[in-house]
C-alpha cells in the first residue's frame, strides 16, 4: 500500500484525494482579446496555461518555462509580457492580447501577413511572441531604426532563422504604414 494515501489504515475519500491532487480552484475573470471570460482556475495556474488549456488560444507557446525565449509573449495593457511566468489570477482587470487577437477585420493583420510573405515565420513556433513584441514596438515607435528593432526583439529567440526575414517583414510593414496604404508589401516572396 501507498502509505501517503492512507490515514490510520483507512483509505482517503475520493473527494479528499481530489483536493490533495488538485488545489481548490478560484473564480477569476480575465479580459482576453476584447472578451471577458469567467474561469475557475487553481491559484497557481500560469497565464500561459489558462490561455492554452482553458481558452484554447494556442498561439502563445511554452518554449523554456524560465522567461528566456519569448515564445509565450502576450500583451498586458499593451505591454509585452511573458505568460509562462505570470499567475493568471494576478491579471484580472487587465486587457490581455494574444496573437489571435491582433487580426484585422477577421483577416490577417499587416504584420501577420508580412511575416508569412517574407518567410519570417520559418517553423512558426516563436512567431507569435515576435509578433506581439513587434506590435508593441510599432505602437510606441512607428518608425524605429534597425538598432531599435534589434533591441526590442532581443528578448525573443528563434532557433530556425538568422532573423533577416523577420527584419525584412517588419521594414515592409513600416514602409506600407509610412505610405498610408494597404498595397502589396514590396519585396515579399511570391
Coordinates of C-alpha atoms in Angstrom, one line a residue, residues 4 24 29 41 51 59 66 69 73 82 84 100 102 125 139 147 159-160 164 169-170 176 179 186-187:
X4 CA 0.9 8.5 1.8
X24 CA -9.0 24.2 -4.9
X29 CA -12.4 37.0 -14.6
X41 CA -8.6 28.0 -12.0
X51 CA -4.8 30.7 -22.4
X59 CA -0.8 30.8 -30.4
X66 CA 12.1 30.3 -17.4
X69 CA 12.9 32.7 -25.1
X73 CA 4.8 36.7 -25.1
X82 CA 6.0 36.6 -20.7
X84 CA 5.0 31.5 -18.7
X100 CA -5.1 35.5 -32.0
X102 CA -4.3 41.1 -33.5
X125 CA 6.9 28.3 -33.1
X139 CA 2.6 51.2 -31.4
X147 CA 19.1 49.1 -33.9
X159 CA 16.1 28.7 -33.4
X160 CA 15.4 28.5 -37.2
X164 CA 16.8 38.7 -41.6
X169 CA 8.9 41.8 -42.9
X170 CA 9.0 44.5 -40.2
X176 CA 3.5 50.4 -46.0
X179 CA 2.9 55.3 -47.4
X186 CA 7.2 45.3 -51.7
X187 CA 9.8 42.6 -51.8

